[in-house]
PDB file of C-alpha atoms in Angstrom:
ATOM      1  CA  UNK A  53      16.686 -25.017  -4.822  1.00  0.00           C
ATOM      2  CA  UNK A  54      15.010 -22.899  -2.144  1.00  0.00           C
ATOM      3  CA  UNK A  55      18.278 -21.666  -0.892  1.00  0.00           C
ATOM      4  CA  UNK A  56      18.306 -19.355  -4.066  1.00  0.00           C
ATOM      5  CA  UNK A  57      14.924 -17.550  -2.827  1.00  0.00           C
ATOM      6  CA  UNK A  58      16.626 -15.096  -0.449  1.00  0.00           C
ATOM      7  CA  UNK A  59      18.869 -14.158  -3.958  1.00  0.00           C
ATOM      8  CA  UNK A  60      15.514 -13.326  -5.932  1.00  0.00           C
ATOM      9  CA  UNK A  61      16.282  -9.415  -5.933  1.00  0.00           C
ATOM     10  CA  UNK A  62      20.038  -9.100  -6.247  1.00  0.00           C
ATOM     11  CA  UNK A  63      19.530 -12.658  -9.641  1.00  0.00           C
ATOM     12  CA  UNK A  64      17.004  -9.861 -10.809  1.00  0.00           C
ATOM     13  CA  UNK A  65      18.712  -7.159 -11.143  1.00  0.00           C
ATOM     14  CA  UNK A  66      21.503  -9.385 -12.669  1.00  0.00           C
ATOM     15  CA  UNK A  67      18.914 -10.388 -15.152  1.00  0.00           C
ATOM     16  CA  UNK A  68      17.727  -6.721 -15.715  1.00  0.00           C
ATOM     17  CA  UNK A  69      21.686  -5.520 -16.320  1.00  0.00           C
ATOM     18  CA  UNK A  70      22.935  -8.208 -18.465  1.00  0.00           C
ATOM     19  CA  UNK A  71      19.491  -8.109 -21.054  1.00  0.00           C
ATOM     20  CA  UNK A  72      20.174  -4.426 -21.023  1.00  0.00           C
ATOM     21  CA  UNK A  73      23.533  -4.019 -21.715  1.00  0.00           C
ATOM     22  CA  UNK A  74      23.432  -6.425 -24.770  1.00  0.00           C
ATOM     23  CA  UNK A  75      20.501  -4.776 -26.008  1.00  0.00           C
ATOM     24  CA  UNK A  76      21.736  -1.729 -25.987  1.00  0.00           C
ATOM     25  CA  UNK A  77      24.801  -2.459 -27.965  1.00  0.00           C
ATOM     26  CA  UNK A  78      22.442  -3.179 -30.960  1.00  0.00           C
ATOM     27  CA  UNK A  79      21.660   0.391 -30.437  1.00  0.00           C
ATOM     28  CA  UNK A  80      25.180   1.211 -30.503  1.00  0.00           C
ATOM     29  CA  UNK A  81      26.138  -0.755 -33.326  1.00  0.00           C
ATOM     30  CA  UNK A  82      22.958   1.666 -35.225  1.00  0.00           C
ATOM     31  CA  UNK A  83      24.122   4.625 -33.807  1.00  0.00           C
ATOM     32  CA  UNK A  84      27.484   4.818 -33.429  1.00  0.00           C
ATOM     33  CA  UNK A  85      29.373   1.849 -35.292  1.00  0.00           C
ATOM     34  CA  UNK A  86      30.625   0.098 -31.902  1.00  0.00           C
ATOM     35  CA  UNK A  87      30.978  -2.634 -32.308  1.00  0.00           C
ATOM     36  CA  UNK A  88      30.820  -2.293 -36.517  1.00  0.00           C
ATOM     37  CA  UNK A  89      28.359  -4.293 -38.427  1.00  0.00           C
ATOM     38  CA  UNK A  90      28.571  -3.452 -41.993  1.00  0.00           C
ATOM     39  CA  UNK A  91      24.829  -3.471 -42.891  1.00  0.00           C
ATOM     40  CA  UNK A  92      24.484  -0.549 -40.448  1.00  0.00           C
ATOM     41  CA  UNK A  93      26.489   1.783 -42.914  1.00  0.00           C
ATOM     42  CA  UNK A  94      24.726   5.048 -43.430  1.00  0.00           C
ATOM     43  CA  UNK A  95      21.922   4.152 -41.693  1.00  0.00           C
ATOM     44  CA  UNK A  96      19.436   7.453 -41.273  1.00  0.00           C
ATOM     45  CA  UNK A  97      18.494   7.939 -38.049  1.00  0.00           C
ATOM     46  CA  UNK A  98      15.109   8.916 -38.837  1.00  0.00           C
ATOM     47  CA  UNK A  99      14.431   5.370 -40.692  1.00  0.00           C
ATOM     48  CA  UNK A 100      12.740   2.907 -39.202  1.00  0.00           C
ATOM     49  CA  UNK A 101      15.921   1.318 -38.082  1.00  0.00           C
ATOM     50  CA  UNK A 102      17.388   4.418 -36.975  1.00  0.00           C
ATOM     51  CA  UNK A 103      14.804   5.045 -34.348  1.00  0.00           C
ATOM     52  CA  UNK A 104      14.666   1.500 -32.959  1.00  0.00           C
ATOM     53  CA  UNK A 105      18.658   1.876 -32.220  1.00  0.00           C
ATOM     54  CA  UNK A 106      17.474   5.290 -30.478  1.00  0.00           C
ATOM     55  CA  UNK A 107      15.533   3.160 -28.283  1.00  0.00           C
ATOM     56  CA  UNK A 108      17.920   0.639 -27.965  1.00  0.00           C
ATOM     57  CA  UNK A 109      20.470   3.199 -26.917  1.00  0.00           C
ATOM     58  CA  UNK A 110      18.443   4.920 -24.338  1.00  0.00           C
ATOM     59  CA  UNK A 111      16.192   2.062 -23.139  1.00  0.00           C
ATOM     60  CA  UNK A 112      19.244   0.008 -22.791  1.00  0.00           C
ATOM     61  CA  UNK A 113      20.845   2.744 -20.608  1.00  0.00           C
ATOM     62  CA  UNK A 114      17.911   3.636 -18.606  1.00  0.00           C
ATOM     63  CA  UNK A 115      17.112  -0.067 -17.758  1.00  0.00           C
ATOM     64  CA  UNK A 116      21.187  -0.683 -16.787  1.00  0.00           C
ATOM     65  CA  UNK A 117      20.805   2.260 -14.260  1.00  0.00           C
ATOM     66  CA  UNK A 118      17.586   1.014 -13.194  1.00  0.00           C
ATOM     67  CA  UNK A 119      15.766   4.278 -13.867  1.00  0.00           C
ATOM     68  CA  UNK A 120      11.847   4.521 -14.689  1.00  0.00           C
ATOM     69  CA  UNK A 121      12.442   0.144 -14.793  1.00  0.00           C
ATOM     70  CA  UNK A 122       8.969  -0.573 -15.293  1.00  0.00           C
ATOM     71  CA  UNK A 123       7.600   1.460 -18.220  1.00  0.00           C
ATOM     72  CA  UNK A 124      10.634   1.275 -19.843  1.00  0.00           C
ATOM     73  CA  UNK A 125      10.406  -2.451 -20.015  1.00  0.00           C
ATOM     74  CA  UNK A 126       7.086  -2.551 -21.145  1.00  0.00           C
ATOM     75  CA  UNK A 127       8.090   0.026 -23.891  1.00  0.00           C
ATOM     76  CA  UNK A 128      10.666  -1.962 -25.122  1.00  0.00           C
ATOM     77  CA  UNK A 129       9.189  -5.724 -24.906  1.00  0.00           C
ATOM     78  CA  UNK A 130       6.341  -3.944 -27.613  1.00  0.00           C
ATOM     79  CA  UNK A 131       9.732  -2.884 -29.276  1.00  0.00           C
ATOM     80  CA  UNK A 132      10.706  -6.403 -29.899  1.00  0.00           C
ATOM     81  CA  UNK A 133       7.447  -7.621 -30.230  1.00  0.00           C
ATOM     82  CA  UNK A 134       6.391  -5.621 -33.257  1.00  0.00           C
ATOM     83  CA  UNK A 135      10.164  -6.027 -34.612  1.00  0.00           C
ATOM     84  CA  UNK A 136       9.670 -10.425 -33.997  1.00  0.00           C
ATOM     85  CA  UNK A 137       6.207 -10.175 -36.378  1.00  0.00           C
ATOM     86  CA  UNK A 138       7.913  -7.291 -38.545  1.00  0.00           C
ATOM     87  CA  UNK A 139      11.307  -9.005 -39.673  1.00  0.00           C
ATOM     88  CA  UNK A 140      11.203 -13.013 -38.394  1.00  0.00           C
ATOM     89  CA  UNK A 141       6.992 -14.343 -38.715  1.00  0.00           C
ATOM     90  CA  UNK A 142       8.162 -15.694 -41.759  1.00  0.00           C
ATOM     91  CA  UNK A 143       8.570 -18.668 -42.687  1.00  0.00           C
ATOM     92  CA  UNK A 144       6.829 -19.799 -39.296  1.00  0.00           C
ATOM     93  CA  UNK A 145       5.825 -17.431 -36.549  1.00  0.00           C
ATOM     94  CA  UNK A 146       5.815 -20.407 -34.414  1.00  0.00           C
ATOM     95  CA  UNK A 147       9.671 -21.559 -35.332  1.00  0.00           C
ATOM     96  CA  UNK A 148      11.809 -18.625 -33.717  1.00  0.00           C
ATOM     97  CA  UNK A 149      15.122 -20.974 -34.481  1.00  0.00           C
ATOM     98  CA  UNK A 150      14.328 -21.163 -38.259  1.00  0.00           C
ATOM     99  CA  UNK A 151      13.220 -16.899 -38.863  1.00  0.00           C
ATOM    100  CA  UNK A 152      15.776 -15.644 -36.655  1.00  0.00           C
ATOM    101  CA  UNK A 153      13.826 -13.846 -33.968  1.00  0.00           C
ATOM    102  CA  UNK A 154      15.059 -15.751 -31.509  1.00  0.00           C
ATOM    103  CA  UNK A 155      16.454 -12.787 -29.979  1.00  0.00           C
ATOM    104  CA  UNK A 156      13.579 -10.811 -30.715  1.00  0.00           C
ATOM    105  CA  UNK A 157      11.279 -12.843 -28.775  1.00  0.00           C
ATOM    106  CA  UNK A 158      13.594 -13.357 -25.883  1.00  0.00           C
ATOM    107  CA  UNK A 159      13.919  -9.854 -25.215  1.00  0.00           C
ATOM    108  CA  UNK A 160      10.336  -9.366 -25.587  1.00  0.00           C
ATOM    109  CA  UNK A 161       9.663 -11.718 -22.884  1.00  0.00           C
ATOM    110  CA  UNK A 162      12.295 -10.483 -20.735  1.00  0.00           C
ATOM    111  CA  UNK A 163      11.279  -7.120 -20.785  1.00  0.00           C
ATOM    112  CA  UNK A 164       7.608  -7.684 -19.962  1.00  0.00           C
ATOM    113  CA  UNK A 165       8.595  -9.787 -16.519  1.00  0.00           C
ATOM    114  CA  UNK A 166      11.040  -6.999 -15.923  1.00  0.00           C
ATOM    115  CA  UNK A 167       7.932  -4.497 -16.213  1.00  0.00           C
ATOM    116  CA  UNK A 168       5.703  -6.562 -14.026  1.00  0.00           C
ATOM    117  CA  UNK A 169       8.685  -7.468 -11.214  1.00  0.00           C
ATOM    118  CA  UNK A 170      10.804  -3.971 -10.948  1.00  0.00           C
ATOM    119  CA  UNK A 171      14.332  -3.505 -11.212  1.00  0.00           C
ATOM    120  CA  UNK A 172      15.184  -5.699  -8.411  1.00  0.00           C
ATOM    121  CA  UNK A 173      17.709  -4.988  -5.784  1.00  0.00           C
ATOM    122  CA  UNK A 174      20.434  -2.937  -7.505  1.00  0.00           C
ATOM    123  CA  UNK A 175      18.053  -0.226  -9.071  1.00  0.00           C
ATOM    124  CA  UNK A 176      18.376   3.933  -9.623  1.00  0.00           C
ATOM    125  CA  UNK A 177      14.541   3.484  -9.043  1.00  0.00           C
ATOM    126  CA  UNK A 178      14.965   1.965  -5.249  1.00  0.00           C
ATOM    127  CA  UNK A 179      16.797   5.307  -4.041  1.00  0.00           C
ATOM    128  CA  UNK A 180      13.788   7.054  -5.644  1.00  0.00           C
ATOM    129  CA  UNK A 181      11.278   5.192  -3.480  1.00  0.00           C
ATOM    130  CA  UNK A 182      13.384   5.364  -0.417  1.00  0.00           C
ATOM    131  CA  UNK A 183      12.817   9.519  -0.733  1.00  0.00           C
ATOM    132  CA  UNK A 184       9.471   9.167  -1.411  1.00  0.00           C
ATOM    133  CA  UNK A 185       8.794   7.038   1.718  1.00  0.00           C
ATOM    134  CA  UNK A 186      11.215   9.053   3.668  1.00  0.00           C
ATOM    135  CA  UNK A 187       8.686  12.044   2.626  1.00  0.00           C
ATOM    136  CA  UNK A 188       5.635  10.242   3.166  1.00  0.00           C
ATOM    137  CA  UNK A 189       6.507   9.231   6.839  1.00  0.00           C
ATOM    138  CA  UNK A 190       7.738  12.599   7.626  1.00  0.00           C
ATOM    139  CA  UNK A 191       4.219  13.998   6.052  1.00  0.00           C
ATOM    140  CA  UNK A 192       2.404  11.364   8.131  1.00  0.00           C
ATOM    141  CA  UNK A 193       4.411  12.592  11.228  1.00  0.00           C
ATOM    142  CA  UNK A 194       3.777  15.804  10.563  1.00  0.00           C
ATOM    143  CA  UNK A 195      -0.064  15.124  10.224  1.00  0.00           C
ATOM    144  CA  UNK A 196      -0.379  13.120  12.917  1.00  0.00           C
ATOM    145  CA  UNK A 197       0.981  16.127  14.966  1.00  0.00           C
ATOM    146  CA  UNK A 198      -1.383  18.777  13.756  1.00  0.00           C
ATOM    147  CA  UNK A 199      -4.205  16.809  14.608  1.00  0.00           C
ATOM    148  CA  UNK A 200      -3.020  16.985  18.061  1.00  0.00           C
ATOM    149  CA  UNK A 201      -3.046  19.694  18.188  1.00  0.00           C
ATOM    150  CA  UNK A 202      -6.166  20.993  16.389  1.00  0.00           C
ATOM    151  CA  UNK A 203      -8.656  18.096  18.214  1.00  0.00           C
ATOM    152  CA  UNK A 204     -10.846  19.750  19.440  1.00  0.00           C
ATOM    153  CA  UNK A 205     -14.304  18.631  21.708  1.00  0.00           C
ATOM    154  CA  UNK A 206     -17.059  19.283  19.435  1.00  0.00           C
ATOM    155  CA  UNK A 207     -19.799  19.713  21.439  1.00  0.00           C
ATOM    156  CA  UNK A 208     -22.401  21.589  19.226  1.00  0.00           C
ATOM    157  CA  UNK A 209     -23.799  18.258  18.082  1.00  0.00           C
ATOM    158  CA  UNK A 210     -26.477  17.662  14.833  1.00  0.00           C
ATOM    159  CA  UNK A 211     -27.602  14.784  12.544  1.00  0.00           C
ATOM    160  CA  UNK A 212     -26.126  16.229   9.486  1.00  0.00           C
ATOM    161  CA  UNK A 213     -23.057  13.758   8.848  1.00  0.00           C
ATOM    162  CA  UNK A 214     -20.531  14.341   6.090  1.00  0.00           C
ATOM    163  CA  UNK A 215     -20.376  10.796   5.332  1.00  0.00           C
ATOM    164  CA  UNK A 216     -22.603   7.510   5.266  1.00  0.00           C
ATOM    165  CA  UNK A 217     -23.142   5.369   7.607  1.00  0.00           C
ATOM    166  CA  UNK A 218     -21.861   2.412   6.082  1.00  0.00           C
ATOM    167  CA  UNK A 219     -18.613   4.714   6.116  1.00  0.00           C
ATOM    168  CA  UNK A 220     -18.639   5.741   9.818  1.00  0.00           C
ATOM    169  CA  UNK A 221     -18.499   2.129  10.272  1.00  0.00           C
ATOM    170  CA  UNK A 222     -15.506   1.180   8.374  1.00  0.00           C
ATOM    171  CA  UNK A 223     -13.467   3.495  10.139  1.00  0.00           C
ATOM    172  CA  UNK A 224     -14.743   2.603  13.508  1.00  0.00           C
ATOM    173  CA  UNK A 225     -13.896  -1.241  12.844  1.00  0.00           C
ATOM    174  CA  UNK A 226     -10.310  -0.288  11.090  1.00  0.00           C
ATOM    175  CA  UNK A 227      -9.243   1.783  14.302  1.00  0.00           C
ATOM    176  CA  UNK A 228     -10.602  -0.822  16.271  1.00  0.00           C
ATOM    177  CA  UNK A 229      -8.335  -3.561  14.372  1.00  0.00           C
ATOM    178  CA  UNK A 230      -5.434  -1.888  14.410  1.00  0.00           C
ATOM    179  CA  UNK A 231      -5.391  -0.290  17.521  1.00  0.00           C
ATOM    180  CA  UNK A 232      -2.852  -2.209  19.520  1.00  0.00           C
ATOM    181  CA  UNK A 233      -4.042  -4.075  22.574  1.00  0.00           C
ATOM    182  CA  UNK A 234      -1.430  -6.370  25.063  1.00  0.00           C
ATOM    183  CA  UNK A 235      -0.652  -9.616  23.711  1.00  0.00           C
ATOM    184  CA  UNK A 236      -2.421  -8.927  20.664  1.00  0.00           C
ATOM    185  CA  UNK A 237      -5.800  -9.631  22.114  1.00  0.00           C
ATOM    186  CA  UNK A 238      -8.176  -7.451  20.837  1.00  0.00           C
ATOM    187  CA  UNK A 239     -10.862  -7.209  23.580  1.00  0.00           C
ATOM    188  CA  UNK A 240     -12.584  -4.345  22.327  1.00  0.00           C
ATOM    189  CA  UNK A 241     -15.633  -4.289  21.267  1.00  0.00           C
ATOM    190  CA  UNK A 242     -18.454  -1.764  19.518  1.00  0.00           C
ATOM    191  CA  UNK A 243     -21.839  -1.261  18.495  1.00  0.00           C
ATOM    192  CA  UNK A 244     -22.614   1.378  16.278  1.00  0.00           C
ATOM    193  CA  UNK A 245     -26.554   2.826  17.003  1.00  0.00           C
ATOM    194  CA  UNK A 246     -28.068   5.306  14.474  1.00  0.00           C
ATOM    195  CA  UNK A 247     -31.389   7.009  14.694  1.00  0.00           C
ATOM    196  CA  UNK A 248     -34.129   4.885  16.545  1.00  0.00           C
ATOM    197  CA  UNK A 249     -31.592   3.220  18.417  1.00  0.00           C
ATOM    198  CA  UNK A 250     -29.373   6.207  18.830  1.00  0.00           C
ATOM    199  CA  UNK A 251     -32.414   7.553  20.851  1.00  0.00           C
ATOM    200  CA  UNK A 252     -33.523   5.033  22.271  1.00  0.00           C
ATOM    201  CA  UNK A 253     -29.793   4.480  24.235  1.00  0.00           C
ATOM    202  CA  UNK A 254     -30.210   8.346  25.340  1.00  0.00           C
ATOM    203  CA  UNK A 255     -33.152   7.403  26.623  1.00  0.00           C
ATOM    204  CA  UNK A 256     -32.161   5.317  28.837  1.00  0.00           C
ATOM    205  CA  UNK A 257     -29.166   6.963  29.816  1.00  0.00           C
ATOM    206  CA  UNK A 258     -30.984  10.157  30.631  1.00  0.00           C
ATOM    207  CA  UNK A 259     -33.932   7.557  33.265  1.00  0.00           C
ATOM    208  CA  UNK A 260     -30.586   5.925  34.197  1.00  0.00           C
ATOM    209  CA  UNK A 261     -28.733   9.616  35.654  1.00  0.00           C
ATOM    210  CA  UNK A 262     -32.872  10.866  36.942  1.00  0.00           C
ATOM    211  CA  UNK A 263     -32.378   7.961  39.263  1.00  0.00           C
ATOM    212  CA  UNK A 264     -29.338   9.104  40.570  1.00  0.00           C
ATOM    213  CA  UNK A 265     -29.408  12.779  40.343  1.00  0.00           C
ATOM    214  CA  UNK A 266     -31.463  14.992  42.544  1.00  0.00           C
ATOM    215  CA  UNK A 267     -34.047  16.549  40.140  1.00  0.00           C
ATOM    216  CA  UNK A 268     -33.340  20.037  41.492  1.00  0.00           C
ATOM    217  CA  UNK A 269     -29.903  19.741  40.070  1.00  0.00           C
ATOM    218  CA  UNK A 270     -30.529  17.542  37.311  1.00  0.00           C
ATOM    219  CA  UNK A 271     -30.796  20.877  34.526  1.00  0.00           C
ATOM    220  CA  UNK A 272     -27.057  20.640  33.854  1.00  0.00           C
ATOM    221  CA  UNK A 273     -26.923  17.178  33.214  1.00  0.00           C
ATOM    222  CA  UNK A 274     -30.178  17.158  30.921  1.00  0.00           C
ATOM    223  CA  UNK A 275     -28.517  20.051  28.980  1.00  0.00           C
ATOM    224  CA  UNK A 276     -25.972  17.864  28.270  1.00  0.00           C
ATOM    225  CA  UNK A 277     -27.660  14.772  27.273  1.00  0.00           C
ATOM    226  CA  UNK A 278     -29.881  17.313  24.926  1.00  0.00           C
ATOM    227  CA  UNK A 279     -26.635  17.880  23.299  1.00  0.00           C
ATOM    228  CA  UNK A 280     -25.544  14.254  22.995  1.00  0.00           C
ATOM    229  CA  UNK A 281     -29.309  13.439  21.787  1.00  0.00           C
ATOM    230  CA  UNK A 282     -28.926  16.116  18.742  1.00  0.00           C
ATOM    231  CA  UNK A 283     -26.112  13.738  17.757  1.00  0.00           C
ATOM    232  CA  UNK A 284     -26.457  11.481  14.217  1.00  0.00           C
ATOM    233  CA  UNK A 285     -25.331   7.975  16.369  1.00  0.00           C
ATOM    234  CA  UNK A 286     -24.144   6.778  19.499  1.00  0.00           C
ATOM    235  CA  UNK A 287     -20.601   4.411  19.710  1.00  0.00           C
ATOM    236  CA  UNK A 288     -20.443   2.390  22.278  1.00  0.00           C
ATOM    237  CA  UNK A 289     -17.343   0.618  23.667  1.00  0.00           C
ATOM    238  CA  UNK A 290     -17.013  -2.414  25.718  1.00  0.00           C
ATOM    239  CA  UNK A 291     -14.541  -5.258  26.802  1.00  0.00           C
ATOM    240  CA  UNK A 292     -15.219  -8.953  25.410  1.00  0.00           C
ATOM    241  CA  UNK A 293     -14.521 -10.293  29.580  1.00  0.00           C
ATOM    242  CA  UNK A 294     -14.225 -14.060  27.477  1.00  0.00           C
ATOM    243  CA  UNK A 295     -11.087 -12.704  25.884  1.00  0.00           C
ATOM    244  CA  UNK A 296      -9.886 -11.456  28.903  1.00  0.00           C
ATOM    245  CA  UNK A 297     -10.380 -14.487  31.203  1.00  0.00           C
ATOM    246  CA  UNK A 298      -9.279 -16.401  28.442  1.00  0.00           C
ATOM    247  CA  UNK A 299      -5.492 -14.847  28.446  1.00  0.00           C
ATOM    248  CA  UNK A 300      -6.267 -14.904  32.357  1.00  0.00           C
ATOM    249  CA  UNK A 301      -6.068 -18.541  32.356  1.00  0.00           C
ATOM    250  CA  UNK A 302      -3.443 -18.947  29.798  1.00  0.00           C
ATOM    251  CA  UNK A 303      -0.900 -16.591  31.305  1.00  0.00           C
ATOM    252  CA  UNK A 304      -2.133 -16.871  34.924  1.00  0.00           C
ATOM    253  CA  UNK A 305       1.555 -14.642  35.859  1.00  0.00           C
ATOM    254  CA  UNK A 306      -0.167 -11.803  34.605  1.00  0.00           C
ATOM    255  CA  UNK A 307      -3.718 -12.594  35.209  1.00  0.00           C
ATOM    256  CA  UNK A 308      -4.002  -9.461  36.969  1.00  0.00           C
ATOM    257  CA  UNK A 309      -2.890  -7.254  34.567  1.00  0.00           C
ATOM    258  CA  UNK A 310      -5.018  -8.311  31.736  1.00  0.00           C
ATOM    259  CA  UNK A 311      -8.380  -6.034  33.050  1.00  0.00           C
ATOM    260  CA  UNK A 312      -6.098  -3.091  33.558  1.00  0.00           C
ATOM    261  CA  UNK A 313      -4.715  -3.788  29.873  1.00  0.00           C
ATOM    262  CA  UNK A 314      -7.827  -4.237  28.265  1.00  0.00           C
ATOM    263  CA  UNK A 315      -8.972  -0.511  29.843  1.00  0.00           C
ATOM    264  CA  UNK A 316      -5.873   0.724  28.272  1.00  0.00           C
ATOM    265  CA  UNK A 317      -6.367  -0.687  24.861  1.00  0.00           C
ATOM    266  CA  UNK A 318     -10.520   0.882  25.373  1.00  0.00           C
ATOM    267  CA  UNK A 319      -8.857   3.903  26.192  1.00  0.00           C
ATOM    268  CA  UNK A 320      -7.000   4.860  23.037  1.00  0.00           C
ATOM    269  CA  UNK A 321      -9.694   3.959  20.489  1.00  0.00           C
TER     270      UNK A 321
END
């Protein structure tokens, strides 16, 4: 029966309407005499009875349109719950065919998988969430813009960080998962260096760049690397060249591609 699967949403929402419309025509029948049932006659609508057909009426409509689905249902399977043990847990709570609360229970049940799946397909709620995601990606789009163009280089560096390490690092590793990268190969790779080591690196940068730079001119640089130093960590990128001579091998049409690729994918983290 797989080939009903792909029908899950649109069978819900026939579920949802059908339970809803006959359960709201027992608040109708309170209400409103349609259809008539004779032990309904003069009914107060402040009774006990009178306010369960009130949320008969209007939980039955609401959940027919689909609108606020989910705490609706869950409103209305305690309905039925409290009405099963009120009116049918005698003579046996456990025999629903012999007390009558058949119905009761059914709707209770119902309603409870109705609150915990949604309205289904055919839902008032859908077009709500469709605006609301509409509005979110617009937001997104719009906040994605004016960090663009607010970045900034921030080169007045200190060890004061707003957040803890353990932090810094879970956003490093999420940007580095889901950063795309050519044929998904994710050959990026970082260390994260803190305090000891985060000196330690500048260290060695700063004997690496004496070696090369005349020492008459090397002022600017070390002015620089002072800067970097004052820093709270160092992130360092790198290429994983197994990865890459992996695909190299495996796709040898675009073998040599895959370096410039992997640069590319380095490049936007």
């Amino acid at each position: 029966m797989n080939f009903l699967t792909r029908f899950q949403p649109m069978l819900l929402s026939i579920l949802r309407i059908a339970t809803a419309y006959m359960f709201m025509l027992h608040g109708t029948a309170k209400l409103f005499a349609l259809p008539y049932i004779e032990r309904f006659d003069g009914l107060q609508i402040f009774s006990i009875y009178g306010l369960a057909g009130i949320l008969e009426f209007v939980g039955g409509i609401l959940l027919l349109l689909g609108l606020f689905t989910r705490p609706v249902a869950f409103i209305l399977s305690g309905q039925m719950a409290v009405a099963y043990f009120m009116a049918h847990a005698e003579p046996n709570v456990l025999l629903p065919l012999l007390n009558g609360g058949e119905a009761a229970a059914l709707f209770s049940f119902i309603f409870i998988y109705i609150a915990a799946a949604g309205g289904g397909a055919w839902a008032v709620d859908n077009q709500f969430k469709n605006l609301i995601d509409i509005k979110g990606m617009k937001m997104a789009y719009q906040d994605l813009q004016q960090a663009a163009e607010t970045r900034r280089s921030i080169y007045g560096l200190n060890k004061n960080l707003p957040i803890s390490n353990d932090e810094i690092k879970q956003i490093i590793e999420h940007a580095v998962l889901h950063t795309p990268s050519s044929f998904n190969s994710q050959s990026t790779r970082v260390v994260v260096l803190f305090g000891v080591e985060h000196e330690k690196v500048r260290g060695f940068i700063e004997d690496a760049l004496r070696q090369i730079i005349p020492a008459e001119k090397f002022a600017p640089t070390e002015q620089k690397l002072s800067g970097f130093k004052a820093g709270a960590a160092t992130v360092l990128f790198f290429e994983d060249q197994t990865v890459v001579k992996g695909l190299q091998e495996q796709f040898p049409s675009y073998a040599e591609n895959f370096p410039i690729w992997a640069e590319h994918t380095n490049a936007i983290h």
